[in-house]
Each structure stands twice: as structure tokens, then as C-alpha cells.
mmCIF file of C-alpha atoms and ligand atoms in Angstrom:
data_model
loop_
_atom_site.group_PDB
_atom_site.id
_atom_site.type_symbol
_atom_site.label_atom_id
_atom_site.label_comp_id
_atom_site.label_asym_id
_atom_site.label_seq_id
_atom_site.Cartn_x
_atom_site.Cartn_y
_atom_site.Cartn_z
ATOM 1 C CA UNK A 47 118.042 286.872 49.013
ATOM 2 C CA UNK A 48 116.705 284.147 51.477
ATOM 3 C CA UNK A 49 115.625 285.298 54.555
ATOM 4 C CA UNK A 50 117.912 285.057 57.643
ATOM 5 C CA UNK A 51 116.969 283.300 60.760
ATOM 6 C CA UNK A 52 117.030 285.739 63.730
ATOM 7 C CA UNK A 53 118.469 285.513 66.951
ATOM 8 C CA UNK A 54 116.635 286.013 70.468
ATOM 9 C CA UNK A 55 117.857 286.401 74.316
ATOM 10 C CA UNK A 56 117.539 283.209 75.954
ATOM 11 C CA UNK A 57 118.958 284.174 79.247
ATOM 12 C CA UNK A 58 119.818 287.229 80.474
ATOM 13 C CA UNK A 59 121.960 287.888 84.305
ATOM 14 C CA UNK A 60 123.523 290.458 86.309
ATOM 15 C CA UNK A 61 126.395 290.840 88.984
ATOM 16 C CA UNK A 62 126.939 293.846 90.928
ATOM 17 C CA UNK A 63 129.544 294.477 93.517
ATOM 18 C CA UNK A 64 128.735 294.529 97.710
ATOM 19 C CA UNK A 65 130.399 297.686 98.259
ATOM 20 C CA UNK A 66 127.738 300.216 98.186
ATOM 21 C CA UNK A 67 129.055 303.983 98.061
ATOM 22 C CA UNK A 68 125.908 306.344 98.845
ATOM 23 C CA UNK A 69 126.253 310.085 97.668
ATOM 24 C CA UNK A 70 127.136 310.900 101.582
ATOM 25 C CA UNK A 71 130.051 308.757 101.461
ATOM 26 C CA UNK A 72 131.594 311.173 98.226
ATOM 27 C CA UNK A 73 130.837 314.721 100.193
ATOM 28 C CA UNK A 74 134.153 314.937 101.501
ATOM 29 C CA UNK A 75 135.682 313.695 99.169
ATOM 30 C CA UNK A 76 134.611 315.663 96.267
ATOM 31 C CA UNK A 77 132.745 318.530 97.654
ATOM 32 C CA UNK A 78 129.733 318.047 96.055
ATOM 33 C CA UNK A 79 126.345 317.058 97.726
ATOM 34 C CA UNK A 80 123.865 314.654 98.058
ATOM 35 C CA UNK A 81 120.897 317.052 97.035
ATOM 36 C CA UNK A 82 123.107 318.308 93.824
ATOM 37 C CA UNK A 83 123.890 314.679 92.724
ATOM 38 C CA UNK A 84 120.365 313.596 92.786
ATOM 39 C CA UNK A 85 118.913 316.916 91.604
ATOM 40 C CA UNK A 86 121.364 316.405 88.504
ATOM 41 C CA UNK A 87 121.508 312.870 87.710
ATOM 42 C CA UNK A 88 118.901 310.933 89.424
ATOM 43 C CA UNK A 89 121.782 308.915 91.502
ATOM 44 C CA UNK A 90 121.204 308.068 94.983
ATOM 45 C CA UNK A 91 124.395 305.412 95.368
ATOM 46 C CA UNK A 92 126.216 303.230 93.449
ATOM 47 C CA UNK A 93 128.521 299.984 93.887
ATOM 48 C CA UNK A 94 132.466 300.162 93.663
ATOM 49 C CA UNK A 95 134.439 297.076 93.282
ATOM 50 C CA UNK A 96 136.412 294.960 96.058
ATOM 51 C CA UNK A 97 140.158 294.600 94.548
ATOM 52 C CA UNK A 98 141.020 290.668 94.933
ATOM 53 C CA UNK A 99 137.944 290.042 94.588
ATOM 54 C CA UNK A 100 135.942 291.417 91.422
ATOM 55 C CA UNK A 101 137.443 292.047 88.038
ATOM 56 C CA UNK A 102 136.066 293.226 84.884
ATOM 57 C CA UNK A 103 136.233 289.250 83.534
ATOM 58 C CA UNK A 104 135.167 287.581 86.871
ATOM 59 C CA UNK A 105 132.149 290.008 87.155
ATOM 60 C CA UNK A 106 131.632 289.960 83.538
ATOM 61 C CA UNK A 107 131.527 285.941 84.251
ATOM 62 C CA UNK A 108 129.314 286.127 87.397
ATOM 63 C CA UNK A 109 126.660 288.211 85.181
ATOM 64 C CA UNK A 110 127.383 285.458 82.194
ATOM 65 C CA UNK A 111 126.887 282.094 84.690
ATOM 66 C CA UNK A 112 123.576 283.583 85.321
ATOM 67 C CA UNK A 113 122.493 284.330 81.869
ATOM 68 C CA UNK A 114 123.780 280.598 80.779
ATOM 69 C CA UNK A 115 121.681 279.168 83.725
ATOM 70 C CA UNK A 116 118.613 281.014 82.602
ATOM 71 C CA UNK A 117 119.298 279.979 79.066
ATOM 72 C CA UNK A 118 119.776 275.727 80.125
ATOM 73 C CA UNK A 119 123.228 276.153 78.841
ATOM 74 C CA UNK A 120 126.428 274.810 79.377
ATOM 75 C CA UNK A 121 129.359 277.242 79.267
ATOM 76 C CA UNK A 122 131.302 274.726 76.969
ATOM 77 C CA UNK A 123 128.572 275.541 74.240
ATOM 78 C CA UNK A 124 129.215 279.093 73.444
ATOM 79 C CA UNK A 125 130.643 278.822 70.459
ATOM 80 C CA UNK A 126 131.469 283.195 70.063
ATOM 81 C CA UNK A 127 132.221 285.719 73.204
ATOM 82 C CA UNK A 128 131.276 289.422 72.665
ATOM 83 C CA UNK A 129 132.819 291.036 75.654
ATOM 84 C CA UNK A 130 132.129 295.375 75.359
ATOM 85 C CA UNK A 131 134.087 296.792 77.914
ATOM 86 C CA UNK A 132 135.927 300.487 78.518
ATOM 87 C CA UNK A 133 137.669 299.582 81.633
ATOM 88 C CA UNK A 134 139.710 296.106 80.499
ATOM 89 C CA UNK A 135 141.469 293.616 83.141
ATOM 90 C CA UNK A 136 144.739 294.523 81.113
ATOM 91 C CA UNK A 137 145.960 296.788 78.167
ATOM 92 C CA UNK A 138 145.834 293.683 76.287
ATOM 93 C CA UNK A 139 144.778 290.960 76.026
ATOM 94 C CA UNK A 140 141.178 292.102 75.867
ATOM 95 C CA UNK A 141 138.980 290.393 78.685
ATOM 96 C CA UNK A 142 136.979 288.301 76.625
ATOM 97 C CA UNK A 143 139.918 285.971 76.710
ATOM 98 C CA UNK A 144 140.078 285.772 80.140
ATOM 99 C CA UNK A 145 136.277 285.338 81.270
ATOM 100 C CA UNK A 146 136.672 282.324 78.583
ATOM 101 C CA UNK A 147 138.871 280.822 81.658
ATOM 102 C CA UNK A 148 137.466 282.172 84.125
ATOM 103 C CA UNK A 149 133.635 280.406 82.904
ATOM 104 C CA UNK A 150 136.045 277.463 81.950
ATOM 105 C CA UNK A 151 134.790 277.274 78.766
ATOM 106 C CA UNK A 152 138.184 275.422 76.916
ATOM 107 C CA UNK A 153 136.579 274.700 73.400
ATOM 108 C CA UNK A 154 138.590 277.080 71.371
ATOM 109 C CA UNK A 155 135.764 279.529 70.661
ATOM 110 C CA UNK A 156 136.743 282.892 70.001
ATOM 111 C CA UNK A 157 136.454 286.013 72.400
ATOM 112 C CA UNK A 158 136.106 289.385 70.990
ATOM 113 C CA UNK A 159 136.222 293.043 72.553
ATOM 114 C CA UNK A 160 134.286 295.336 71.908
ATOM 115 C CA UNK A 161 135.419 299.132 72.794
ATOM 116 C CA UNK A 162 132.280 301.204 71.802
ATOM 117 C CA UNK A 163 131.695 302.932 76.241
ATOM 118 C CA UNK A 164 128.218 303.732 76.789
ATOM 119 C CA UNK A 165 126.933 302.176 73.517
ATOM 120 C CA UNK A 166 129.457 298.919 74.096
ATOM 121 C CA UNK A 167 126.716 296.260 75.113
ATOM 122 C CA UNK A 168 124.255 297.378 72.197
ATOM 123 C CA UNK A 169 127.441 297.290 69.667
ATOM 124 C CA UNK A 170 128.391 293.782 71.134
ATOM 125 C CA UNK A 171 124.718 292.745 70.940
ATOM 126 C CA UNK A 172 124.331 293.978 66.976
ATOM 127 C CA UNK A 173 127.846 291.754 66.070
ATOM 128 C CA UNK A 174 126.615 288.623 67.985
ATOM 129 C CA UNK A 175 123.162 288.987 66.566
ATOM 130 C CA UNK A 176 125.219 288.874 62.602
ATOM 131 C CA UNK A 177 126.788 285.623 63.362
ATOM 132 C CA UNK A 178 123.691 283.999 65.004
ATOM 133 C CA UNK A 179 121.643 285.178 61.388
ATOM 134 C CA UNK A 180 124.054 284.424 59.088
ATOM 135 C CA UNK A 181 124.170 280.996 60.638
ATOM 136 C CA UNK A 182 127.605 281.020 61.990
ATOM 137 C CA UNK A 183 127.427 280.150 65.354
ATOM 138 C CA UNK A 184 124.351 278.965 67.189
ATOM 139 C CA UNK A 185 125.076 280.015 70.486
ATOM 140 C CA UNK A 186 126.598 283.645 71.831
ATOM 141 C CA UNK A 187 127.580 285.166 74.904
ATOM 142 C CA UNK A 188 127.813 288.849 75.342
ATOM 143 C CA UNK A 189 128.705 290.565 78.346
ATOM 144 C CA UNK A 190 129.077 294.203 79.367
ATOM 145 C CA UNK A 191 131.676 295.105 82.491
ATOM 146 C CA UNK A 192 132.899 297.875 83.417
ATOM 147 C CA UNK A 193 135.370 298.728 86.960
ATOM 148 C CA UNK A 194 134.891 303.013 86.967
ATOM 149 C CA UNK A 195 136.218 302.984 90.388
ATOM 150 C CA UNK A 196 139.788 302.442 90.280
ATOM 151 C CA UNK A 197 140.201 304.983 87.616
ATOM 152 C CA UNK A 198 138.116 308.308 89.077
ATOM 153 C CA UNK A 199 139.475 311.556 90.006
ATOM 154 C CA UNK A 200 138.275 311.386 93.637
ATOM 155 C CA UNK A 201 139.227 314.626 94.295
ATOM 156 C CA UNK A 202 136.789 318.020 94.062
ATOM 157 C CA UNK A 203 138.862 318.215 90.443
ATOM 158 C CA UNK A 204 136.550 315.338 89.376
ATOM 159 C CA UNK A 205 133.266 316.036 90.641
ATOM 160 C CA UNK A 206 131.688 316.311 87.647
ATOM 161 C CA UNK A 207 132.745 313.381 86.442
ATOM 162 C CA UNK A 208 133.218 310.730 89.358
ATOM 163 C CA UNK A 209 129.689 311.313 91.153
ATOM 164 C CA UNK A 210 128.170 309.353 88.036
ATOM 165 C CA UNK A 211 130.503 306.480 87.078
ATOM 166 C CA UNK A 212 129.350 302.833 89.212
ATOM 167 C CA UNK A 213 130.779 299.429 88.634
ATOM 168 C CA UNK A 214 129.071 296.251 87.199
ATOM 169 C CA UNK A 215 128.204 294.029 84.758
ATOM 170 C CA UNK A 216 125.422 292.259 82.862
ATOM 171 C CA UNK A 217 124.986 289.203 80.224
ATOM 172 C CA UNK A 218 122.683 287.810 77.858
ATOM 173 C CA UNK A 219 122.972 284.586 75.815
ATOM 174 C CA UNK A 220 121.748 284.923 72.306
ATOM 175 C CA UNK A 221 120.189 281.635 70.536
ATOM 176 C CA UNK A 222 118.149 281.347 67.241
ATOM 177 C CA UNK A 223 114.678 281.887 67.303
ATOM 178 C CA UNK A 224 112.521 279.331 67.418
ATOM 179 C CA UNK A 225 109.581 281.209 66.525
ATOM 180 C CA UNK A 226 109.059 283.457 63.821
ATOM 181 C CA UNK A 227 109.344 287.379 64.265
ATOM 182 C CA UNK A 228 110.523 286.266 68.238
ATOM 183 C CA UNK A 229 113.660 288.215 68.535
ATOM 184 C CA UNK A 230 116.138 290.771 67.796
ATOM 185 C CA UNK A 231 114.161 292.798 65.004
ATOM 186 C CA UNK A 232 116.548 295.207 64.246
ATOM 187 C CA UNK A 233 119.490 296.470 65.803
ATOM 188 C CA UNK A 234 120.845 300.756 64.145
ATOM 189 C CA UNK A 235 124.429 301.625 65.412
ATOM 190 C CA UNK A 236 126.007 304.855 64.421
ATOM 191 C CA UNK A 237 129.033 306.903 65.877
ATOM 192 C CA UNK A 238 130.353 310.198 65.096
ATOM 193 C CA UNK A 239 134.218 310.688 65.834
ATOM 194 C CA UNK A 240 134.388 314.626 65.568
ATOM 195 C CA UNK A 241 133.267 314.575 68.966
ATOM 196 C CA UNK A 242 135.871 312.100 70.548
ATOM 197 C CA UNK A 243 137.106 314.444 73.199
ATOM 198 C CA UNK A 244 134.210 315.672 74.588
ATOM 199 C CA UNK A 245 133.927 312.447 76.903
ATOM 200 C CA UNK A 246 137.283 310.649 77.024
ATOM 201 C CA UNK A 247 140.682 308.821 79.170
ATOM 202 C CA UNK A 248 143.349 310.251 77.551
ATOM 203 C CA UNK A 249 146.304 308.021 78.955
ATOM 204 C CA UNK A 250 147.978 305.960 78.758
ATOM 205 C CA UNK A 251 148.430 306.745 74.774
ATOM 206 C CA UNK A 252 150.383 304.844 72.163
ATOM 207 C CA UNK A 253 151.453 307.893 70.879
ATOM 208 C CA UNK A 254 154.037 309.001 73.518
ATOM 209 C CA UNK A 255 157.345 308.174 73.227
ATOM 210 C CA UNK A 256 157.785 307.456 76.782
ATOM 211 C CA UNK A 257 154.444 306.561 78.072
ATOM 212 C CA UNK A 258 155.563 305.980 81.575
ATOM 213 C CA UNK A 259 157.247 309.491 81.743
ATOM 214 C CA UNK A 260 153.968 311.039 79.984
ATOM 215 C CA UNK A 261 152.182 309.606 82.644
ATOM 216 C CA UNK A 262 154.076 310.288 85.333
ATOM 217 C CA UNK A 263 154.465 314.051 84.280
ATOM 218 C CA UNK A 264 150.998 314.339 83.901
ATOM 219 C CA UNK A 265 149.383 311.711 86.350
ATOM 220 C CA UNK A 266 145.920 314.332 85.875
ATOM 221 C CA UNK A 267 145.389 312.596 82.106
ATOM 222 C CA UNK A 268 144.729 309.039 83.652
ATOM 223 C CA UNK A 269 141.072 310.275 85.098
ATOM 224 C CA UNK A 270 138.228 310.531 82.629
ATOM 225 C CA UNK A 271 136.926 314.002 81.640
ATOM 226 C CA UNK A 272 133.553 314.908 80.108
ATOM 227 C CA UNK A 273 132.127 318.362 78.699
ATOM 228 C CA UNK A 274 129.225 317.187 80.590
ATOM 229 C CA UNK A 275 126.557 319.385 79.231
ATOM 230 C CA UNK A 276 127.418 319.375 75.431
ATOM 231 C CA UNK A 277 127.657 315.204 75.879
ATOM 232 C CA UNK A 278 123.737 315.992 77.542
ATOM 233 C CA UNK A 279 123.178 318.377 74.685
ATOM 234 C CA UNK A 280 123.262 315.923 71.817
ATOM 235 C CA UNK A 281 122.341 312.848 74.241
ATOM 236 C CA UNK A 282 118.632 314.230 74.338
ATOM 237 C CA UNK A 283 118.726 314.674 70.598
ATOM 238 C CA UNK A 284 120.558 311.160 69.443
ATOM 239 C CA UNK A 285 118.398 308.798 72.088
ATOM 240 C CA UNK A 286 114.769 309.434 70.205
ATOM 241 C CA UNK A 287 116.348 309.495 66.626
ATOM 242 C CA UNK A 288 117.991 306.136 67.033
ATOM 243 C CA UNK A 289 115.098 304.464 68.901
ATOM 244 C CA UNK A 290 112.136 306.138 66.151
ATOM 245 C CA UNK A 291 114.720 304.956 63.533
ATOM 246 C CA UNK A 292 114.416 301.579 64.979
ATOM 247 C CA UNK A 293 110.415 301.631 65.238
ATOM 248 C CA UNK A 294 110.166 302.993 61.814
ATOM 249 C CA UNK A 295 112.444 300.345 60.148
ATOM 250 C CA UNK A 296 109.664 297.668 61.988
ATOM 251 C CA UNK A 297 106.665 299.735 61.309
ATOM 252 C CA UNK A 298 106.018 300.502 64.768
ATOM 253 C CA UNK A 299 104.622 303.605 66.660
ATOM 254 C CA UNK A 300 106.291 304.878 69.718
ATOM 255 C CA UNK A 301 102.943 303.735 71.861
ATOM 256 C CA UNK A 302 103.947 300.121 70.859
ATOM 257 C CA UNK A 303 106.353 300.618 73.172
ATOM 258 C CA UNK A 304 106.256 297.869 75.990
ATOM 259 C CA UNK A 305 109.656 298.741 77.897
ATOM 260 C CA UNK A 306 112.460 300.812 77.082
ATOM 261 C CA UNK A 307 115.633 300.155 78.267
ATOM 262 C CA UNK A 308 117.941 303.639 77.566
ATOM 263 C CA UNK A 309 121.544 303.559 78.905
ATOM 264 C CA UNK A 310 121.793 304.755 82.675
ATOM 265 C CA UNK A 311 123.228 307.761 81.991
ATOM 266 C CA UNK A 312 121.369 310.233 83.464
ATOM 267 C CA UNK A 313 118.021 310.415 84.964
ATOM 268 C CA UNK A 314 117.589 313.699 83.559
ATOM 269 C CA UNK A 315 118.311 312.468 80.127
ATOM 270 C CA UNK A 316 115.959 309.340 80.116
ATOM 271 C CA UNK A 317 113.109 311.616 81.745
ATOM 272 C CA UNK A 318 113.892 313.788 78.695
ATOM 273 C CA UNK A 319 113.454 311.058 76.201
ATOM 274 C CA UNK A 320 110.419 309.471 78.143
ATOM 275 C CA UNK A 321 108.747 312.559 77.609
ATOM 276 C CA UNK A 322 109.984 313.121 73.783
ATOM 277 C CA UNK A 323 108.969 310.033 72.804
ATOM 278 C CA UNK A 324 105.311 310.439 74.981
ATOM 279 C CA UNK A 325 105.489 306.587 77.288
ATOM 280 C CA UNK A 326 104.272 306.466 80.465
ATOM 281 C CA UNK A 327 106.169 305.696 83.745
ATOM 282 C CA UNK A 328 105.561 301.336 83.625
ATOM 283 C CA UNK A 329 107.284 301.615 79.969
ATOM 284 C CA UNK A 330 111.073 303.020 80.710
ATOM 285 C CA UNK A 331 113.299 301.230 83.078
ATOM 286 C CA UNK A 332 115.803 303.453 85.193
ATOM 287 C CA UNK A 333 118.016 301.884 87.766
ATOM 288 C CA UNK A 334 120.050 304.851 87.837
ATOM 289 C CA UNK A 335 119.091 305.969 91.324
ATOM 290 C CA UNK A 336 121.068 302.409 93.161
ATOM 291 C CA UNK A 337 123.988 301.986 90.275
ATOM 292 C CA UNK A 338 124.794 305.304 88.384
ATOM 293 C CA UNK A 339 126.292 304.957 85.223
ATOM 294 C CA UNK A 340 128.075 301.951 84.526
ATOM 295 C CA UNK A 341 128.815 302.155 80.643
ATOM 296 C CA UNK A 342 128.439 298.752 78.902
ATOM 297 C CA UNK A 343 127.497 297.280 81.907
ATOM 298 C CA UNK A 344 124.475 299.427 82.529
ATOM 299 C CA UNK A 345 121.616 298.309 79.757
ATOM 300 C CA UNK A 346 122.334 294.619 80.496
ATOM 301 C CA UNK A 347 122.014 295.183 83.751
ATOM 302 C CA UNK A 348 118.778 297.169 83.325
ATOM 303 C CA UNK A 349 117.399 294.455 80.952
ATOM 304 C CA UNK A 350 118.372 291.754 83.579
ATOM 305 C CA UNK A 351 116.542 293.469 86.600
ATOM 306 C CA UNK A 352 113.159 294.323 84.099
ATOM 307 C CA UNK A 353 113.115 290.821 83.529
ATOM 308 C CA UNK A 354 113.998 289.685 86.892
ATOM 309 C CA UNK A 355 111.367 291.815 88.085
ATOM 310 C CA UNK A 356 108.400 290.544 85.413
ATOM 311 C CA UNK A 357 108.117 294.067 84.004
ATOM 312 C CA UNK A 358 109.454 292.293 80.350
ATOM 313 C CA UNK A 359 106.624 289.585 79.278
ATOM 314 C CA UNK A 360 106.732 287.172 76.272
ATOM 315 C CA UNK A 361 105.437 289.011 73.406
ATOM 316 C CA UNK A 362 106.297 292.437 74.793
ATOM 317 C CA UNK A 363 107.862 295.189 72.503
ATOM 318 C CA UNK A 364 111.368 296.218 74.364
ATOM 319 C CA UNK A 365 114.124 298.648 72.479
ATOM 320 C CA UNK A 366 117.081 299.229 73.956
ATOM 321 C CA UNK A 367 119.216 302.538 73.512
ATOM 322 C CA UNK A 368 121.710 304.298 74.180
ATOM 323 C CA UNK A 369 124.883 307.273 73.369
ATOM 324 C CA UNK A 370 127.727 307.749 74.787
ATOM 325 C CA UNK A 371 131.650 308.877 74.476
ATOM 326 C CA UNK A 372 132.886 308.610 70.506
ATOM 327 C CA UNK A 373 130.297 309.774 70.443
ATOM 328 C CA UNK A 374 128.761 306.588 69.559
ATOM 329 C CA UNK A 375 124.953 305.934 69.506
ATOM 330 C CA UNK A 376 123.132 302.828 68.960
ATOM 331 C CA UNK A 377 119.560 300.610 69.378
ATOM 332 C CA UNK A 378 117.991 297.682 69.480
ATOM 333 C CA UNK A 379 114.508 296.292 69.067
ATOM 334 C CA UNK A 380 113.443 293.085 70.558
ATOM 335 C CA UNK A 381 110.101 290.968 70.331
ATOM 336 C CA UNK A 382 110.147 288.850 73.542
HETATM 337 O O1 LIG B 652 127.056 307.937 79.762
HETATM 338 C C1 LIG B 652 127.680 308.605 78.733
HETATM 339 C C2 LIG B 652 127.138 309.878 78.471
HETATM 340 N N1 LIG B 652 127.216 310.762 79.589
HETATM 341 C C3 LIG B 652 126.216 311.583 79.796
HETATM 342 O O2 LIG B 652 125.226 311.464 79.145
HETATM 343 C C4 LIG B 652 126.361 312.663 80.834
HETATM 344 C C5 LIG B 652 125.799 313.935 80.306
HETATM 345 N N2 LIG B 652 125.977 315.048 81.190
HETATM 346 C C6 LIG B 652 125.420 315.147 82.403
HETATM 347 O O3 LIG B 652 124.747 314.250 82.834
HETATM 348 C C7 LIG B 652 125.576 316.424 83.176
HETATM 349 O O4 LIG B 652 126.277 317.359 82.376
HETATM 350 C C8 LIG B 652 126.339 316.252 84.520
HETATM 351 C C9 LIG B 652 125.463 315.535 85.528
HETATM 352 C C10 LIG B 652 127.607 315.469 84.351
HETATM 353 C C11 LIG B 652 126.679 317.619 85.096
HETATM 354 O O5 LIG B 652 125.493 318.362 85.283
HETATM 355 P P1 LIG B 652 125.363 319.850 84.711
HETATM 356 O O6 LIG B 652 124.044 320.314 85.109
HETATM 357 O O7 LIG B 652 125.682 319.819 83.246
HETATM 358 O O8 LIG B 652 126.479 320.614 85.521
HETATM 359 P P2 LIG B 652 127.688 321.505 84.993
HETATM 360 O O9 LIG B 652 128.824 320.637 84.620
HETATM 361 O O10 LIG B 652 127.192 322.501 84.011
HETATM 362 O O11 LIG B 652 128.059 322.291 86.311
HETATM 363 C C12 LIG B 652 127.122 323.202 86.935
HETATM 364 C C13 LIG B 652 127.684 323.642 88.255
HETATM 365 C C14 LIG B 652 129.120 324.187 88.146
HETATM 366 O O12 LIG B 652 129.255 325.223 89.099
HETATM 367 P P3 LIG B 652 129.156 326.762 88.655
HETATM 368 O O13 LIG B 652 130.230 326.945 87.622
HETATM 369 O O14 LIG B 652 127.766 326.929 88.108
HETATM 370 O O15 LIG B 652 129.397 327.481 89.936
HETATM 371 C C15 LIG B 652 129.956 323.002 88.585
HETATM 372 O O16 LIG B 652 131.199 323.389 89.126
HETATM 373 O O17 LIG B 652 127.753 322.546 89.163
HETATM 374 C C16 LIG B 652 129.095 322.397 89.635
HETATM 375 N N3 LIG B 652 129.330 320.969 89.806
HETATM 376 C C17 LIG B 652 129.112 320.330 90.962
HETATM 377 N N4 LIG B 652 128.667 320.763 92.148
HETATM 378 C C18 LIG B 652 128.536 319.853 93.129
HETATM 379 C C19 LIG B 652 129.756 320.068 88.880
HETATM 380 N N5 LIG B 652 129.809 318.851 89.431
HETATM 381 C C20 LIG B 652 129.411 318.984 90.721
HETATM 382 C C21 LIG B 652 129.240 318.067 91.780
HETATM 383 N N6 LIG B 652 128.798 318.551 92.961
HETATM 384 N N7 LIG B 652 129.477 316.752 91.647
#
């Protein structure tokens, strides 16, 4: 078989919203704490959206403009849109379509969605990466975007829940490499649908025969629920199987590690895998603490502030990772 070019991330960009909510600002609301949210999860605040202003697709497309920029180009040259998203603009069309108009881009290329929640952005990133080796398309934008806000119980009924959901997106633009072994190495996504209650949105289904009556009946089924500590339970064990699976494909050792980029899920969780997998502190990214979790959003926008921040160098060995609701699971190893 001849060998397939590989692809590499040529610009990478985040947008977050202004609104910042800080654990203080939920205590009423939800009768939890400050001290319990960060004891549990790391989070010290976290951004909600500003309706009429931010959308999924024009946040999505604020993260993507910035990615373009740092890639020297023009929106009118993607030629594929990978959008992974939970929280969609609409029930359909998927929002790929519209950040296509929002970014103006009016060349016909197509816009796929990707529905794959915590492991979205890694999903999306594994299906652009296909086209850009097979030699498809040259030039790929995938975004991650997710608005939590709107849709948490923000009530004491949803603590558990709505203390760790944030809004936000990221972007990166995916190009061939022009140098060999620069690039997406590998990329190992794997999901597991026996477990696709444990951290779901149950409404609105297709499978009512009056949806709006379902809905209004039982208004409760519209807010996400989680068996929080069974989705921890086989997050700890999924995170360092899919990113050693990842290193042993490329012949790497866990110390070749430069930066790992895990899903914000929990700090707990990464601290967990930090420690599995033996890396120091300077080699696993959290941004947790100022965004929470933010789903397909949240590795992009981790990625975006490492790089941002010149913790990512040319050269460097980065994996991303990360598990979520499905439960889905996925990584992806990078040469920089
Ligand atoms: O991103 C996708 C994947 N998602 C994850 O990876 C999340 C995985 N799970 C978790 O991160 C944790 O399970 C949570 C942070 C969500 C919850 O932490 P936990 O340590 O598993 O708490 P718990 O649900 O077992 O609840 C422990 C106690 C309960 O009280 P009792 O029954 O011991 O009296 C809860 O009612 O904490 C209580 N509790 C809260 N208290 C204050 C639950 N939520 C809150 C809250 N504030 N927000």
C-alpha cells in the first residue's frame, strides 16, 4: 500500500464568552459551595453565554477566524467543516452549516456534525485527519462548541451536574504536512453504548408521539443527568488505556510525553491520570479551574491556550485525550 501523506495543525484559536460565573455566584442557586466545587472538580469559575450575542456557530466561528489567521488562510479555502458539538444552534440543521455563513465561506464545501460530547473534537479531528491523508481535501476546519448554559438544571436538583458544565469553543485548521513524521501520528477512537445513560439529555426524543406534550409533562427530562461517580469510575481507567494505546502504536514511552492535553473534565480525573501515567506538572495542561467542562469545546480550547502560552514547541510530543457520555473514548498523537 503506498504510504499516506499526513495531516498537521496549522492554526489553532479559541473564543470564550465575557460572562464569567464564579462558584459564589451558583451558592444560592444550587446549594452547593465554593469549597465543595473546587475540592471535587478543580473548578474555580466558568463562562456562560450572552443570548443575542454568542451561539454555538458564531462562537464556533470566532474560535475558527482565529485558527484560519494563525494558519495564513482564507476562509473561502476550506474545502471540509468538521463541526463536534452536543449543544446544536437548532435540532437540525447541524451547525456546521451555519458557521459556513457565518465565516462566509460560500464555496459549496461540505459541513459535517459530529455528535460524539466529551470525545466530539478528538472524533471530528480523527475524520478530518482521513480526508486530509487520503488526499481528499487539502484544507480542514474543525471546531468544537458547546452552549451548557441554557440547558442546566439550576436548581439544588442539578447540583451535581450544573456546577461542572461551562460554555466555549475552540478550532484548529488541519493542512498536509510538509515535513515528514510532522503531524497527526495516530489518532484511536472507541465508544461503548451499554453505558449510554449513565451521562445523558433525554429530551426532546424522536420516539414520543407527542414530543411537545412529553416535554411539557415532564419539563425535568430536558436537563442533563450524570451517575457522576460510575462516569469517574471508568474515566480513570479509559484515559491511560487510550493514550498508552496511542504511544504504543508510535513506539513511544509515556516519558516522551511533551504535553498532554486530557478533556477538562475533572481536575480530579486528570490528576489521576497524571499520576497513572507518571508526567510531571509542565507536561499536562488543565484549564479546568477558569472554564469547567465544556465538552467538545474543552481540548481545543486547552490546545489553543498551551500554544498560545509557548508551553507546545515545534518538535514537541503532544496527545490529546479524552471520555465522555456514550460512553465514548478517544486520542490523538501529534508531532509538532
Ligand atoms: O466530561 C464527561 C465526563 N464527566 C465526568 O468525567 C464527570 C465524572 N464525575 C465527577 O466528576 C464527579 O462524580 C462529580 C464532580 C460530578 C461529583 O463528585 P462526587 O464526588 O462523585 O460526588 P457524588 O455525586 O458522589 O456526591 C457526594 C455528595 C452527595 O451528598 P451525600 O449523599 O454524600 O450527602 C451529593 O448530594 O455530594 C453531594 N453533592 C453536592 N454537594 C454540594 C453533589 N453535588 C454537589 C454540589 N454541591 N454541587
Amino acid at each position: 500500500m503506498a504510504t499516506l501523506r499526513q495531516s498537521y495543525i496549522a492554526g489553532v484559536g479559541h473564543y470564550v464568552p465575557s460572562r464569567v460565573v464564579k462558584n459564589a455566584e451558583l451558592e444560592p442557586l444550587l446549594n452547593t459551595s465554593d469549597a465543595w466545587i473546587q475540592e471535587r472538580t478543580g473548578i474555580q469559575e466558568r463562562r456562560w453565554f450572552e443570548e443575542g450575542k454568542d451561539t454555538t456557530a458564531n462562537m464556533g466561528a470566532n474560535a475558527a477566524r482565529k485558527a484560519l489567521e494563525m494558519a495564513g488562510v482564507a476562509a473561502n479555502d476550506v474545502q471540509l467543516i468538521v463541526f463536534a458539538t452536543l449543544s446544536p444552534d437548532y435540532f437540525f440543521p447541524g451547525s456546521g452549516v451555519l458557521l459556513q455563513r457565518e465565516l462566509g465561506i460560500n464555496n459549496n464545501a461540505p459541513a459535517l456534525d459530529v455528535r460524539n460530547q466529551c470525545s466530539g473534537f478528538i472524533y471530528a479531528l480523527s475524520v478530518a485527519d482521513q480526508f486530509v491523508r487520503t488526499g481528499m481535501y487539502d484544507t480542514v476546519l474543525v471546531v468544537g462548541s458547546e452552549i451548557h448554559s441554557s440547558g442546566l438544571d439550576k436548581s439544588p436538583n442539578g447540583r451535581g451536574v450544573s456546577v461542572i458544565f461551562g460554555d466555549g469553543a475552540g478550532a484548529v485548521v488541519l493542512r498536509p504536512s510538509t515535513e515528514e513524521g510532522q503531524g497527526i501520528l495516530s489518532t484511536h477512537l472507541h465508544s461503548q453504548g451499554e453505558h449510554a445513560e449513565e451521562l445523558i439529555v433525554k429530551e426532546p426524543s424522536s420516539n414520543r408521539e407527542e414530543r411537545l406534550q412529553y416535554i411539557l409533562d415532564n419539563p425535568q427530562d430536558l436537563f442533563p443527568i450524570m451517575n457522576g461517580q460510575n462516569v469517574f469510575k471508568h474515566a480513570v481507567v479509559r484515559f491511560p488505556q487510550v493514550i498508552k494505546e496511542a504511544l504504543d502504536q508510535n513506539g513511544f514511552q509515556p516519558t516522551d510525553i511533551d504535553m498532554l492535553i486530557p478533556h477538562q473534565a475533572n481536575l480530579r480525573i486528570t490528576q489521576y491520570v497524571q499520576q497513572k501515567m507518571g508526567l510531571s506538572d509542565d507536561k499536562v495542561f488543565s484549564n479546568i479551574q477558569r472554564y469547567g467542562n465544556t465538552t467538545a469545546a474543552s481540548v481545543p480550547i486547552a490546545l489553543s491556550e498551551a500554544v498560545q502560552e509557548g508551553k507546545i514547541k515545534r518538535g514537541d510530543l503532544v496527545c490529546l485525550a479524552a471520555f465522555g457520555s456514550g460512553f465514548t473514548w478517544a486520542s490523538a498523537l501529534i508531532k509538532w
